[in-house]
Amino acid sequence: MADAGRVELRLRIRLGDAIAMGPGKADLLDAIDAAGSISAAARLLGMSYRRAWLLVEEMNRCFNVPLVETRPGAGAQLSDPARAVLAAYRASDAAAAAATAKAAAPIIAALRSGRPDDQ
């Protein structure tokens, strides 16, 4: 099947040099919400606990209130602001992807059919 071309977009929200929110962090928040702990979320996503913890720490430093609340022996949960941030990020990501796909439609239409190495 010929690849008709596509637009790939990765929305990242930065605070200085830090990535406050991006696709990986949004996925981590979803996994923490589903699993109830950072370690279980890390396992779901195939990442180390340390990496997940560092991402949570970075998010918590970037926002006015912690997005992930931890309780020793009781796991972790998303704060109410985290749910709002996550919903706004997902909505922004979808809107950006739709706007970019529309704007890039003439570029996609001008591409050759198939992959460049097939020509």
mmCIF file of C-alpha atoms in Angstrom:
data_model
loop_
_atom_site.group_PDB
_atom_site.id
_atom_site.type_symbol
_atom_site.label_atom_id
_atom_site.label_comp_id
_atom_site.label_asym_id
_atom_site.label_seq_id
_atom_site.Cartn_x
_atom_site.Cartn_y
_atom_site.Cartn_z
ATOM 1 C CA MET A 1 0.000 0.000 0.000
ATOM 2 C CA ALA A 2 1.342 3.437 -0.914
ATOM 3 C CA ASP A 3 2.029 5.888 1.870
ATOM 4 C CA ALA A 4 0.011 8.981 0.951
ATOM 5 C CA GLY A 5 2.004 11.159 3.333
ATOM 6 C CA ARG A 6 1.031 12.408 6.737
ATOM 7 C CA VAL A 7 1.705 15.187 9.179
ATOM 8 C CA GLU A 8 3.264 14.306 12.530
ATOM 9 C CA LEU A 9 3.140 16.887 15.271
ATOM 10 C CA ARG A 10 4.424 16.686 18.864
ATOM 11 C CA LEU A 11 3.066 19.475 21.028
ATOM 12 C CA ARG A 12 5.275 20.429 23.958
ATOM 13 C CA ILE A 13 4.615 23.108 26.541
ATOM 14 C CA ARG A 14 7.856 24.548 27.913
ATOM 15 C CA LEU A 15 8.722 26.508 31.011
ATOM 16 C CA GLY A 16 12.229 27.793 30.427
ATOM 17 C CA ASP A 17 14.346 24.818 29.417
ATOM 18 C CA ALA A 18 11.980 22.294 31.003
ATOM 19 C CA ILE A 19 9.227 20.499 29.126
ATOM 20 C CA ALA A 20 6.276 21.083 31.438
ATOM 21 C CA MET A 21 3.899 18.949 29.370
ATOM 22 C CA GLY A 22 4.273 16.853 26.260
ATOM 23 C CA PRO A 23 2.942 13.612 24.815
ATOM 24 C CA GLY A 24 5.065 11.364 27.024
ATOM 25 C CA LYS A 25 4.188 13.210 30.208
ATOM 26 C CA ALA A 26 0.500 13.209 29.284
ATOM 27 C CA ASP A 27 0.702 9.443 28.732
ATOM 28 C CA LEU A 28 2.454 9.082 32.096
ATOM 29 C CA LEU A 29 -0.329 11.024 33.829
ATOM 30 C CA ASP A 30 -2.930 8.774 32.187
ATOM 31 C CA ALA A 31 -0.997 5.690 33.306
ATOM 32 C CA ILE A 32 -0.668 6.964 36.898
ATOM 33 C CA ASP A 33 -4.398 7.654 36.924
ATOM 34 C CA ALA A 34 -5.143 4.147 35.669
ATOM 35 C CA ALA A 35 -2.578 2.277 37.801
ATOM 36 C CA GLY A 36 -2.636 4.282 41.024
ATOM 37 C CA SER A 37 1.129 4.401 41.400
ATOM 38 C CA ILE A 38 4.187 5.745 39.652
ATOM 39 C CA SER A 39 5.923 2.358 39.607
ATOM 40 C CA ALA A 40 2.917 0.583 38.064
ATOM 41 C CA ALA A 41 2.529 3.401 35.527
ATOM 42 C CA ALA A 42 6.212 3.067 34.608
ATOM 43 C CA ARG A 43 5.754 -0.677 34.047
ATOM 44 C CA LEU A 44 2.693 -0.025 31.855
ATOM 45 C CA LEU A 45 4.736 2.363 29.717
ATOM 46 C CA GLY A 46 7.888 0.239 29.643
ATOM 47 C CA MET A 47 10.059 2.800 31.409
ATOM 48 C CA SER A 48 12.117 2.679 34.558
ATOM 49 C CA TYR A 49 10.661 3.857 37.845
ATOM 50 C CA ARG A 50 13.481 6.404 38.090
ATOM 51 C CA ARG A 51 12.636 7.892 34.690
ATOM 52 C CA ALA A 52 8.938 8.110 35.592
ATOM 53 C CA TRP A 53 9.768 9.702 38.956
ATOM 54 C CA LEU A 54 12.042 12.292 37.303
ATOM 55 C CA LEU A 55 9.274 13.186 34.836
ATOM 56 C CA VAL A 56 6.765 13.559 37.685
ATOM 57 C CA GLU A 57 9.200 15.745 39.641
ATOM 58 C CA GLU A 58 9.751 17.961 36.594
ATOM 59 C CA MET A 59 6.007 18.370 36.032
ATOM 60 C CA ASN A 60 5.424 19.133 39.698
ATOM 61 C CA ARG A 61 8.163 21.814 39.615
ATOM 62 C CA CYS A 62 6.709 23.445 36.491
ATOM 63 C CA PHE A 63 3.145 23.940 37.708
ATOM 64 C CA ASN A 64 1.737 26.091 40.505
ATOM 65 C CA VAL A 65 0.437 23.005 42.308
ATOM 66 C CA PRO A 66 1.647 19.402 42.108
ATOM 67 C CA LEU A 67 0.051 17.394 39.319
ATOM 68 C CA VAL A 68 0.864 14.087 40.980
ATOM 69 C CA GLU A 69 0.271 13.591 44.672
ATOM 70 C CA THR A 70 2.114 10.751 46.387
ATOM 71 C CA ARG A 71 1.334 9.069 49.676
ATOM 72 C CA PRO A 72 3.949 6.721 51.161
ATOM 73 C CA GLY A 73 2.586 3.204 51.016
ATOM 74 C CA ALA A 74 -0.593 4.342 49.256
ATOM 75 C CA GLY A 75 0.624 5.025 45.723
ATOM 76 C CA ALA A 76 0.013 8.146 43.701
ATOM 77 C CA GLN A 77 -2.926 9.996 42.234
ATOM 78 C CA LEU A 78 -3.566 12.947 39.967
ATOM 79 C CA SER A 79 -4.575 16.202 41.589
ATOM 80 C CA ASP A 80 -7.691 17.972 40.348
ATOM 81 C CA PRO A 81 -5.514 20.589 38.592
ATOM 82 C CA ALA A 82 -3.684 17.722 36.857
ATOM 83 C CA ARG A 83 -6.940 16.520 35.337
ATOM 84 C CA ALA A 84 -7.640 20.028 34.028
ATOM 85 C CA VAL A 85 -4.088 20.392 32.665
ATOM 86 C CA LEU A 86 -4.268 16.959 31.015
ATOM 87 C CA ALA A 87 -7.644 17.694 29.411
ATOM 88 C CA ALA A 88 -6.416 21.081 28.160
ATOM 89 C CA TYR A 89 -3.229 19.521 26.783
ATOM 90 C CA ARG A 90 -5.150 16.788 24.944
ATOM 91 C CA ALA A 91 -7.580 19.380 23.508
ATOM 92 C CA SER A 92 -4.694 21.641 22.448
ATOM 93 C CA ASP A 93 -2.859 18.725 20.863
ATOM 94 C CA ALA A 94 -5.943 17.684 18.881
ATOM 95 C CA ALA A 95 -6.632 21.268 17.759
ATOM 96 C CA ALA A 96 -3.008 21.782 16.712
ATOM 97 C CA ALA A 97 -2.995 18.505 14.775
ATOM 98 C CA ALA A 98 -6.229 19.385 12.975
ATOM 99 C CA ALA A 99 -5.047 22.908 12.108
ATOM 100 C CA THR A 100 -1.675 21.634 10.911
ATOM 101 C CA ALA A 101 -3.239 18.883 8.798
ATOM 102 C CA LYS A 102 -5.515 21.431 7.156
ATOM 103 C CA ALA A 103 -2.706 23.919 6.515
ATOM 104 C CA ALA A 104 -0.384 21.195 5.228
ATOM 105 C CA ALA A 105 -2.971 19.585 2.918
ATOM 106 C CA PRO A 106 -1.472 21.242 -0.205
ATOM 107 C CA ILE A 107 1.960 19.896 0.746
ATOM 108 C CA ILE A 108 0.612 16.376 1.244
ATOM 109 C CA ALA A 109 -1.254 16.598 -2.069
ATOM 110 C CA ALA A 110 1.984 17.576 -3.835
ATOM 111 C CA LEU A 111 3.905 14.526 -2.582
ATOM 112 C CA ARG A 112 4.734 11.629 -4.863
ATOM 113 C CA SER A 113 2.816 8.437 -4.267
ATOM 114 C CA GLY A 114 4.729 5.795 -2.382
ATOM 115 C CA ARG A 115 7.990 6.244 -0.487
ATOM 116 C CA PRO A 116 10.990 8.159 -1.856
ATOM 117 C CA ASP A 117 13.067 4.969 -2.160
ATOM 118 C CA ASP A 118 10.335 3.380 -4.338
ATOM 119 C CA GLN A 119 10.876 5.905 -7.137
#
